[in-house]
Coordinates of N, CA and C in Angstrom, one line a residue:
Chain A
A101 N -51.0 30.8 -11.0 CA -49.8 31.2 -10.3 C -50.0 32.5 -9.7
Q102 N -49.3 32.7 -8.5 CA -49.3 33.9 -7.9 C -48.6 35.0 -8.7
S103 N -49.1 36.2 -8.7 CA -48.4 37.3 -9.3 C -48.7 38.6 -8.6
V104 N -47.8 39.6 -8.9 CA -47.9 40.9 -8.3 C -47.7 41.9 -9.4
T105 N -48.7 42.8 -9.5 CA -48.6 43.8 -10.5 C -48.5 45.2 -9.9
Q106 N -47.4 45.9 -10.3 CA -47.3 47.3 -9.8 C -47.6 48.2 -11.0
L107 N -48.7 48.9 -10.9 CA -49.3 49.6 -12.1 C -48.6 50.7 -12.6
D108 N -47.6 51.3 -11.9 CA -46.9 52.4 -12.4 C -45.4 52.1 -12.3
S109 N -44.7 52.2 -13.4 CA -43.2 52.0 -13.4 C -42.5 53.2 -12.8
Q110 N -43.0 54.3 -13.1 CA -42.3 55.6 -12.6 C -43.4 56.5 -12.1
V111 N -43.1 57.1 -11.0 CA -44.0 58.2 -10.3 C -43.2 59.3 -10.0
P112 N -43.3 60.4 -10.7 CA -42.7 61.7 -10.4 C -43.6 62.5 -9.5
V113 N -43.0 63.1 -8.5 CA -43.9 63.9 -7.6 C -43.1 65.0 -7.0
F114 N -43.7 66.1 -6.7 CA -43.0 67.2 -6.0 C -42.9 67.0 -4.5
E115 N -41.8 67.6 -4.0 CA -41.6 67.5 -2.6 C -42.8 68.0 -1.8
E116 N -43.2 67.3 -0.7 CA -44.3 67.7 0.2 C -45.6 67.3 -0.4
A117 N -45.7 66.8 -1.6 CA -47.0 66.3 -2.1 C -47.3 64.9 -1.6
P118 N -48.5 64.6 -1.7 CA -48.9 63.2 -1.4 C -48.6 62.2 -2.5
V119 N -48.4 61.0 -2.2 CA -48.1 60.0 -3.2 C -48.8 58.7 -2.9
E120 N -49.2 57.9 -4.0 CA -49.8 56.6 -3.9 C -49.1 55.7 -4.9
L121 N -48.5 54.6 -4.4 CA -47.9 53.6 -5.3 C -48.9 52.4 -5.3
R122 N -49.3 52.0 -6.5 CA -50.3 51.0 -6.6 C -49.8 49.6 -6.7
C123 N -50.4 48.6 -6.1 CA -50.0 47.2 -6.2 C -51.3 46.4 -6.2
N124 N -51.4 45.5 -7.1 CA -52.4 44.4 -7.2 C -51.8 43.0 -7.1
Y125 N -52.4 42.1 -6.5 CA -51.9 40.8 -6.5 C -53.0 39.8 -6.9
S126 N -52.6 38.6 -7.3 CA -53.5 37.6 -7.7 C -53.3 36.4 -6.6
S127 N -54.3 36.0 -6.0 CA -54.2 34.9 -5.1 C -55.6 34.4 -4.7
S128 N -55.7 33.1 -4.6 CA -56.9 32.5 -4.2 C -56.9 32.0 -2.7
V129 N -55.8 32.4 -2.1 CA -55.7 32.0 -0.6 C -55.2 33.2 0.1
S130 N -55.3 33.1 1.4 CA -54.7 34.2 2.3 C -53.3 34.5 1.9
V131 N -52.9 35.7 2.0 CA -51.6 36.1 1.7 C -51.0 37.0 2.7
Y132 N -49.7 37.0 2.7 CA -49.0 38.0 3.5 C -48.4 39.0 2.4
L133 N -48.5 40.3 2.7 CA -48.1 41.3 1.7 C -47.0 42.2 2.3
F134 N -46.1 42.7 1.5 CA -45.0 43.5 1.9 C -44.8 44.6 0.9
W135 N -44.2 45.7 1.5 CA -43.6 46.7 0.6 C -42.2 46.9 1.1
Y136 N -41.3 46.8 0.1 CA -39.8 47.1 0.3 C -39.4 48.3 -0.4
V137 N -38.3 48.9 0.1 CA -37.7 50.1 -0.6 C -36.2 49.8 -0.9
Q138 N -35.8 50.2 -2.1 CA -34.4 49.9 -2.5 C -33.8 51.2 -2.9
Y139 N -32.8 51.6 -2.1 CA -32.0 52.8 -2.6 C -30.9 52.3 -3.5
P140 N -30.3 53.2 -4.3 CA -29.3 52.8 -5.3 C -28.2 52.0 -4.6
N141 N -27.8 50.9 -5.3 CA -26.7 50.0 -4.9 C -26.8 49.5 -3.5
Q142 N -28.1 49.3 -3.0 CA -28.3 48.8 -1.6 C -29.3 47.6 -1.9
G143 N -29.4 46.8 -0.8 CA -30.4 45.8 -0.7 C -31.8 46.4 -0.4
L144 N -32.7 45.5 -0.2 CA -34.1 45.9 0.1 C -34.3 46.1 1.6
Q145 N -35.0 47.1 1.9 CA -35.4 47.4 3.3 C -36.9 47.3 3.4
L146 N -37.3 46.6 4.5 CA -38.8 46.5 4.7 C -39.4 47.8 5.1
L147 N -40.5 48.2 4.4 CA -41.2 49.4 4.8 C -42.4 49.0 5.7
L148 N -43.1 48.0 5.4 CA -44.3 47.6 6.1 C -44.7 46.2 5.6
K149 N -45.6 45.6 6.5 CA -46.1 44.2 6.1 C -47.5 44.1 6.6
Y150 N -48.3 43.3 5.9 CA -49.7 42.9 6.3 C -49.6 41.4 6.5
L151 N -50.0 41.0 7.7 CA -50.0 39.6 7.9 C -51.5 39.2 8.2
S152 N -52.2 40.0 9.0 CA -53.6 39.8 9.4 C -54.0 41.0 10.2
G153 N -55.3 40.9 10.6 CA -55.8 42.1 11.4 C -56.2 43.3 10.7
S154 N -55.9 44.4 11.3 CA -56.3 45.7 10.7 C -55.8 45.8 9.3
T155 N -56.7 46.3 8.4 CA -56.3 46.4 7.0 C -55.4 47.6 6.7
L156 N -55.3 48.6 7.6 CA -54.5 49.7 7.4 C -53.2 49.5 8.2
V157 N -52.1 49.4 7.5 CA -50.8 49.1 8.1 C -49.9 50.3 8.0
K158 N -49.3 50.6 9.1 CA -48.4 51.7 9.2 C -46.9 51.2 9.2
G159 N -46.0 51.9 8.4 CA -44.7 51.4 8.4 C -43.7 52.5 8.8
I160 N -42.5 52.3 8.4 CA -41.4 53.3 8.7 C -41.5 54.5 7.7
N161 N -40.8 55.5 8.1 CA -40.7 56.7 7.3 C -42.0 57.4 6.9
G162 N -43.1 57.2 7.7 CA -44.3 57.8 7.4 C -45.2 57.2 6.4
F163 N -44.8 56.0 5.9 CA -45.6 55.3 4.9 C -46.7 54.4 5.5
E164 N -47.7 54.3 4.8 CA -48.8 53.4 5.2 C -49.4 52.7 4.0
A165 N -50.1 51.5 4.2 CA -50.7 50.8 3.1 C -52.0 50.2 3.6
E166 N -52.9 50.1 2.7 CA -54.2 49.4 3.0 C -54.5 48.2 2.2
F167 N -54.7 47.1 2.9 CA -55.1 45.9 2.3 C -56.6 45.9 1.9
N168 N -56.9 45.7 0.7 CA -58.3 45.5 0.2 C -58.4 44.2 -0.4
K169 N -59.1 43.3 0.3 CA -59.2 41.9 -0.1 C -60.2 41.8 -1.4
S170 N -61.2 42.6 -1.4 CA -62.1 42.5 -2.5 C -61.5 43.0 -3.8
Q171 N -60.6 43.9 -3.7 CA -59.9 44.5 -4.9 C -58.6 43.9 -5.1
T172 N -58.2 43.0 -4.2 CA -56.8 42.3 -4.3 C -55.8 43.4 -4.5
S173 N -55.8 44.5 -3.7 CA -54.8 45.5 -3.8 C -54.1 45.8 -2.4
F174 N -53.0 46.4 -2.5 CA -52.2 46.7 -1.3 C -51.4 48.0 -1.7
H175 N -52.2 49.2 -1.8 CA -51.5 50.4 -2.2 C -50.8 51.1 -1.1
L176 N -49.6 51.6 -1.5 CA -48.7 52.3 -0.6 C -49.0 53.8 -0.6
R177 N -49.0 54.5 0.5 CA -49.3 55.9 0.6 C -48.4 56.6 1.5
K178 N -48.2 57.9 1.1 CA -47.5 58.8 2.1 C -48.1 60.2 1.9
P179 N -48.5 60.9 3.0 CA -49.2 62.2 2.8 C -48.2 63.3 2.3
S180 N -47.0 63.2 2.6 CA -46.1 64.3 2.2 C -44.7 63.7 2.1
V181 N -44.2 63.7 0.8 CA -42.9 63.1 0.5 C -41.8 64.0 0.7
H182 N -40.6 63.4 0.9 CA -39.4 64.2 1.0 C -38.4 63.8 -0.2
I183 N -37.4 64.6 -0.4 CA -36.4 64.3 -1.4 C -35.8 62.9 -1.1
S184 N -35.6 62.6 0.2 CA -34.9 61.4 0.6 C -35.8 60.1 0.3
D185 N -37.1 60.3 -0.1 CA -37.9 59.2 -0.4 C -37.6 58.7 -1.8
T186 N -36.9 59.4 -2.6 CA -36.5 59.0 -3.9 C -35.8 57.6 -3.9
A187 N -36.5 56.6 -4.5 CA -35.9 55.2 -4.5 C -36.8 54.3 -5.3
E188 N -36.5 53.1 -5.4 CA -37.4 52.1 -6.0 C -38.2 51.3 -5.0
Y189 N -39.4 51.1 -5.2 CA -40.3 50.5 -4.3 C -40.8 49.2 -4.9
F190 N -40.9 48.2 -4.1 CA -41.3 46.9 -4.5 C -42.4 46.3 -3.6
C191 N -43.5 45.9 -4.2 CA -44.5 45.2 -3.5 C -44.3 43.7 -3.7
A192 N -44.6 42.9 -2.6 CA -44.3 41.5 -2.7 C -45.3 40.7 -1.9
V193 N -45.6 39.5 -2.3 CA -46.5 38.5 -1.6 C -45.7 37.3 -1.3
K194 N -45.9 36.8 -0.1 CA -45.2 35.7 0.5 C -46.0 34.4 0.2
L195 N -45.3 33.4 -0.4 CA -45.9 32.2 -0.7 C -45.5 31.1 0.4
G196 N -46.2 30.0 0.4 CA -45.8 28.9 1.4 C -44.4 28.6 1.2
G197 N -43.7 28.4 2.4 CA -42.2 28.1 2.4 C -41.5 29.3 2.5
G198 N -42.2 30.5 2.3 CA -41.5 31.7 2.6 C -41.0 32.6 1.5
K199 N -40.9 32.0 0.3 CA -40.4 32.8 -0.8 C -41.3 33.9 -1.2
L200 N -40.7 35.0 -1.6 CA -41.4 36.2 -2.0 C -41.5 36.3 -3.5
I201 N -42.8 36.7 -4.0 CA -43.0 37.1 -5.3 C -43.0 38.6 -5.4
F202 N -42.2 39.2 -6.2 CA -42.1 40.7 -6.2 C -42.8 41.2 -7.5
G203 N -43.3 42.4 -7.4 CA -43.7 43.2 -8.6 C -42.5 43.7 -9.3
Q204 N -42.8 44.4 -10.4 CA -41.7 44.9 -11.2 C -41.0 46.2 -10.6
G205 N -41.6 46.8 -9.6 CA -41.1 47.9 -9.0 C -41.6 49.3 -9.5
T206 N -41.6 50.2 -8.7 CA -42.0 51.6 -9.0 C -41.0 52.6 -8.6
E207 N -40.5 53.3 -9.6 CA -39.4 54.3 -9.3 C -40.1 55.6 -8.9
L208 N -39.9 55.9 -7.6 CA -40.5 57.2 -7.1 C -39.4 58.2 -7.2
S209 N -39.7 59.3 -7.8 CA -38.8 60.4 -8.0 C -39.4 61.7 -7.4
V210 N -38.8 62.2 -6.4 CA -39.3 63.3 -5.7 C -38.4 64.5 -6.1
K211 N -39.1 65.5 -6.7 CA -38.4 66.7 -7.2 C -38.7 68.0 -6.2
P212 N -37.7 68.8 -6.1 CA -37.8 70.0 -5.2 C -38.8 71.0 -5.9
Chain B
G127 N -26.6 45.3 15.7 CA -26.0 44.1 15.3 C -25.8 44.0 13.8
A128 N -25.0 43.1 13.4 CA -24.6 42.9 12.0 C -25.9 42.4 11.2
G129 N -26.0 42.9 10.0 CA -27.1 42.5 9.1 C -26.5 41.4 8.2
V130 N -27.2 41.1 7.1 CA -26.8 40.2 6.1 C -25.6 40.8 5.3
S131 N -24.6 40.0 5.2 CA -23.4 40.5 4.3 C -23.3 39.6 3.1
Q132 N -22.8 40.2 2.1 CA -22.6 39.4 0.9 C -21.2 39.8 0.3
S133 N -20.5 38.8 -0.3 CA -19.2 39.2 -0.9 C -19.1 38.3 -2.1
P134 N -18.4 38.8 -3.2 CA -17.9 40.2 -3.3 C -19.2 41.1 -3.6
R135 N -19.0 42.4 -3.4 CA -20.1 43.3 -3.8 C -20.2 43.4 -5.3
Y136 N -19.1 43.3 -6.0 CA -19.0 43.4 -7.4 C -18.1 42.3 -8.0
K137 N -18.6 41.7 -9.1 CA -17.8 40.6 -9.7 C -18.0 40.8 -11.2
V138 N -16.8 40.8 -11.9 CA -16.8 40.8 -13.3 C -16.2 39.5 -13.8
A139 N -16.9 38.8 -14.6 CA -16.4 37.5 -15.1 C -16.4 37.4 -16.7
K140 N -15.5 36.7 -17.2 CA -15.6 36.4 -18.6 C -16.5 35.3 -18.9
R141 N -17.2 35.4 -20.0 CA -18.1 34.3 -20.3 C -17.4 33.0 -20.3
G142 N -18.0 32.0 -19.6 CA -17.5 30.7 -19.5 C -16.8 30.5 -18.2
Q143 N -16.5 31.5 -17.4 CA -15.8 31.4 -16.1 C -16.9 30.9 -15.1
D144 N -16.4 30.2 -14.1 CA -17.2 29.9 -12.9 C -17.1 31.0 -11.8
V145 N -18.2 31.3 -11.1 CA -18.1 32.3 -10.1 C -18.8 31.7 -8.8
A146 N -18.4 32.2 -7.7 CA -19.0 31.8 -6.4 C -19.3 33.1 -5.5
L147 N -20.5 33.1 -5.1 CA -21.0 34.3 -4.4 C -21.4 33.9 -3.0
R148 N -20.9 34.6 -2.0 CA -21.1 34.3 -0.6 C -22.1 35.1 0.1
C149 N -22.8 34.4 1.0 CA -23.8 35.2 1.8 C -23.6 34.8 3.2
D150 N -23.4 35.8 4.2 CA -23.4 35.5 5.6 C -24.7 36.0 6.2
P151 N -25.6 35.2 6.6 CA -26.9 35.6 7.1 C -26.7 36.2 8.6
I152 N -27.8 36.8 9.1 CA -27.8 37.2 10.4 C -27.7 36.0 11.4
S153 N -26.9 36.1 12.4 CA -26.6 34.9 13.3 C -28.0 34.4 13.9
G154 N -28.1 33.1 13.7 CA -29.3 32.5 14.3 C -30.5 32.4 13.3
H155 N -30.4 33.0 12.2 CA -31.5 33.0 11.3 C -31.5 31.6 10.6
V156 N -32.6 31.0 10.7 CA -32.8 29.6 10.2 C -32.9 29.5 8.7
S157 N -33.7 30.5 8.2 CA -34.0 30.4 6.7 C -33.1 31.4 6.0
L158 N -32.8 30.9 4.7 CA -31.9 31.7 3.8 C -32.4 31.6 2.5
F159 N -32.5 32.7 1.8 CA -33.1 32.8 0.4 C -32.1 33.5 -0.5
W160 N -32.1 33.1 -1.8 CA -31.4 33.7 -2.9 C -32.4 34.2 -3.9
Y161 N -32.1 35.4 -4.3 CA -32.9 36.0 -5.4 C -32.0 36.6 -6.4
Q162 N -32.5 36.7 -7.7 CA -31.8 37.3 -8.8 C -32.5 38.5 -9.3
Q163 N -31.9 39.6 -9.3 CA -32.6 40.8 -9.8 C -31.9 41.4 -11.0
A164 N -32.6 41.2 -12.2 CA -32.0 41.8 -13.4 C -32.3 43.2 -13.4
L165 N -31.5 44.0 -14.3 CA -31.6 45.4 -14.4 C -33.0 45.9 -14.6
G166 N -33.6 46.7 -13.8 CA -34.9 47.3 -14.0 C -36.0 46.4 -13.7
Q167 N -35.7 45.3 -13.0 CA -36.8 44.3 -12.7 C -36.8 44.1 -11.2
G168 N -37.9 43.4 -10.8 CA -38.0 43.1 -9.3 C -37.2 41.7 -9.1
P169 N -36.8 41.5 -7.9 CA -36.1 40.3 -7.5 C -36.9 39.0 -7.9
E170 N -36.2 38.0 -8.4 CA -36.9 36.7 -8.6 C -36.3 35.6 -7.7
F171 N -37.1 34.9 -7.2 CA -36.7 33.8 -6.3 C -35.8 32.7 -7.0
L172 N -34.8 32.4 -6.4 CA -33.9 31.3 -6.9 C -34.0 30.0 -6.1
T173 N -33.7 30.1 -4.7 CA -33.7 28.9 -4.0 C -33.8 29.3 -2.4
Y174 N -34.1 28.3 -1.6 CA -34.4 28.6 -0.2 C -33.8 27.4 0.7
F175 N -33.2 27.8 1.7 CA -32.7 26.8 2.7 C -33.4 27.0 4.0
Q176 N -33.6 25.9 4.8 CA -34.0 25.9 6.2 C -32.9 25.1 6.8
N177 N -32.1 25.9 7.6 CA -30.8 25.3 8.1 C -30.0 24.9 7.0
E178 N -29.5 23.6 6.9 CA -28.6 23.2 5.9 C -29.4 22.5 4.7
A179 N -30.7 22.3 4.9 CA -31.5 21.7 4.0 C -32.1 22.6 2.9
Q180 N -31.8 22.2 1.6 CA -32.3 23.1 0.5 C -33.8 22.6 0.2
L181 N -34.7 23.4 0.6 CA -36.1 22.9 0.6 C -36.8 23.3 -0.7
D182 N -36.3 24.3 -1.5 CA -36.9 24.7 -2.6 C -35.8 25.2 -3.6
K183 N -35.7 24.7 -4.8 CA -34.7 25.2 -5.8 C -35.4 25.4 -7.1
S184 N -36.7 25.6 -7.0 CA -37.5 25.7 -8.3 C -37.1 26.9 -9.1
G185 N -36.5 27.9 -8.5 CA -36.2 29.1 -9.2 C -34.9 29.2 -9.9
L186 N -34.0 28.2 -9.7 CA -32.7 28.1 -10.3 C -32.9 28.0 -11.8
P187 N -32.4 28.9 -12.6 CA -32.7 28.9 -14.0 C -32.1 27.8 -14.9
S188 N -31.1 27.2 -14.4 CA -30.5 26.1 -15.2 C -29.6 25.3 -14.3
D189 N -29.1 24.2 -14.8 CA -28.3 23.3 -14.0 C -26.9 23.9 -13.8
R190 N -26.6 25.1 -14.4 CA -25.3 25.7 -14.1 C -25.3 26.5 -12.8
F191 N -26.5 26.6 -12.2 CA -26.6 27.3 -10.9 C -26.7 26.2 -9.8
F192 N -25.9 26.4 -8.8 CA -25.9 25.5 -7.6 C -25.7 26.3 -6.4
A193 N -26.5 26.0 -5.3 CA -26.3 26.6 -4.0 C -26.1 25.6 -2.9
E194 N -25.4 26.0 -1.9 CA -25.2 25.2 -0.8 C -25.1 25.9 0.5
R195 N -25.4 25.2 1.6 CA -25.4 25.8 2.9 C -25.0 24.7 3.9
P196 N -23.8 24.3 3.8 CA -23.4 22.9 4.4 C -23.5 22.9 6.0
E197 N -23.3 24.0 6.7 CA -23.4 24.0 8.1 C -24.6 24.8 8.6
G198 N -25.5 25.1 7.7 CA -26.7 25.9 8.1 C -26.5 27.3 8.5
S199 N -25.4 27.9 8.0 CA -25.1 29.3 8.3 C -24.7 30.0 7.0
V200 N -23.5 30.1 6.7 CA -23.0 30.7 5.4 C -23.5 29.9 4.2
S201 N -23.9 30.7 3.2 CA -24.3 30.0 1.9 C -23.5 30.5 0.7
T202 N -23.3 29.6 -0.2 CA -22.7 30.0 -1.5 C -23.5 29.7 -2.7
L203 N -23.6 30.6 -3.5 CA -24.3 30.4 -4.8 C -23.2 30.4 -5.9
K204 N -23.2 29.2 -6.6 CA -22.2 29.0 -7.6 C -22.8 29.0 -9.0
I205 N -22.2 29.7 -9.9 CA -22.7 29.6 -11.3 C -21.5 29.2 -12.2
Q206 N -21.8 28.1 -12.9 CA -20.7 27.5 -13.7 C -20.9 28.0 -15.2
R207 N -19.8 28.1 -15.8 CA -19.8 28.5 -17.2 C -20.8 29.7 -17.5
T208 N -20.4 30.8 -16.8 CA -21.3 32.0 -16.9 C -21.6 32.4 -18.3
Q209 N -22.8 32.9 -18.4 CA -23.3 33.5 -19.7 C -23.7 34.9 -19.5
Q210 N -23.8 35.6 -20.6 CA -24.1 37.1 -20.4 C -25.5 37.3 -19.8
E211 N -26.4 36.3 -20.0 CA -27.7 36.5 -19.4 C -27.7 36.3 -17.9
D212 N -26.6 35.9 -17.4 CA -26.4 35.7 -15.9 C -26.2 37.1 -15.2
S213 N -25.9 38.1 -16.0 CA -25.5 39.3 -15.5 C -26.7 39.9 -14.7
A214 N -26.5 40.2 -13.4 CA -27.7 40.6 -12.6 C -27.1 40.9 -11.2
V215 N -28.0 41.4 -10.3 CA -27.6 41.5 -8.9 C -28.2 40.3 -8.2
Y216 N -27.4 39.6 -7.4 CA -27.8 38.5 -6.7 C -28.0 38.9 -5.2
L217 N -29.2 38.7 -4.8 CA -29.5 39.2 -3.4 C -29.8 37.9 -2.5
C218 N -29.3 38.1 -1.3 CA -29.4 37.0 -0.3 C -30.3 37.7 0.8
A219 N -31.2 36.8 1.4 CA -32.0 37.3 2.5 C -32.0 36.1 3.6
S220 N -32.2 36.6 4.8 CA -32.3 35.5 5.9 C -33.5 36.0 6.7
S221 N -34.1 35.0 7.5 CA -35.2 35.2 8.4 C -35.2 34.2 9.5
L222 N -35.6 34.7 10.7 CA -35.8 33.9 11.8 C -37.1 33.1 11.8
E223 N -38.1 33.9 11.6 CA -39.5 33.3 11.5 C -39.8 33.3 10.0
S224 N -41.0 32.9 9.7 CA -41.3 32.8 8.2 C -42.0 34.1 7.7
T225 N -41.8 35.2 8.4 CA -42.4 36.4 7.9 C -41.4 37.4 7.3
E226 N -40.8 38.1 8.0 CA -39.9 39.2 7.5 C -38.5 38.6 7.1
Q227 N -38.2 39.0 5.9 CA -36.8 38.6 5.3 C -35.9 39.9 5.4
F228 N -34.7 39.7 5.8 CA -33.7 40.8 5.9 C -32.7 40.5 4.8
F229 N -32.6 41.6 4.0 CA -31.8 41.5 2.7 C -30.4 42.0 2.9
G230 N -29.4 41.4 2.2 CA -28.1 41.9 2.1 C -28.0 42.9 1.0
P231 N -26.8 43.5 0.9 CA -26.7 44.5 -0.2 C -26.5 44.1 -1.6
G232 N -26.4 42.8 -1.7 CA -26.3 42.2 -3.1 C -24.9 42.1 -3.7
T233 N -24.8 41.2 -4.6 CA -23.5 41.1 -5.4 C -24.0 41.4 -6.9
R234 N -23.3 42.4 -7.4 CA -23.6 42.7 -8.9 C -22.6 41.9 -9.7
L235 N -23.1 41.0 -10.5 CA -22.4 40.2 -11.4 C -22.5 40.7 -12.8
T236 N -21.4 41.0 -13.4 CA -21.4 41.3 -14.8 C -20.5 40.4 -15.6
V237 N -21.2 39.8 -16.6 CA -20.5 38.8 -17.4 C -20.2 39.4 -18.8
L238 N -18.9 39.4 -19.1 CA -18.5 40.0 -20.3 C -18.4 39.0 -21.6

């Protein structure tokens, strides 16, 4: 069965520092990969997606992710975080028919 | 333009009551998904519609859960005889193509 593992449940970081949120997936076939952000009491907002092509994907709010097929990873990075980036981040893989399988989430906490 | 809307935003039910949660997708979006997000967890797939056809209901946790989309637009998720373990945020998402899903703000259901 397909699964998504987010290796860190919480990531505290100081403002303007770089951050990496890790995501690994299990799949024997080609996948579509996504990162979503969820602010308190809101739905999920798409940060970026990998469908095909370049393995380095750039998204909104200065985030980027790199697809690594050999390591089955799709880690999310930002070179300099802001207080406003404090939120829950979810990695997801899309299966046939369109349903998404999500990881458990990583809580990013940016401190001044 | 308007995004995905859900109502009510918050619902408190006594154990054993029936509830109905509504989702208004983005106009013209063919696909509609329901997810359940327990506290501190990632969203989990419940069911999927393409127009009015329910193509996948493999994620519905029991026969107390029922979803419909009779005219291929608005969808309702119904939970009969609610139990405490049904307490969660119920997220609806819609998509035009089979890649990006747009999420609503969710309905937080609390079963007492």
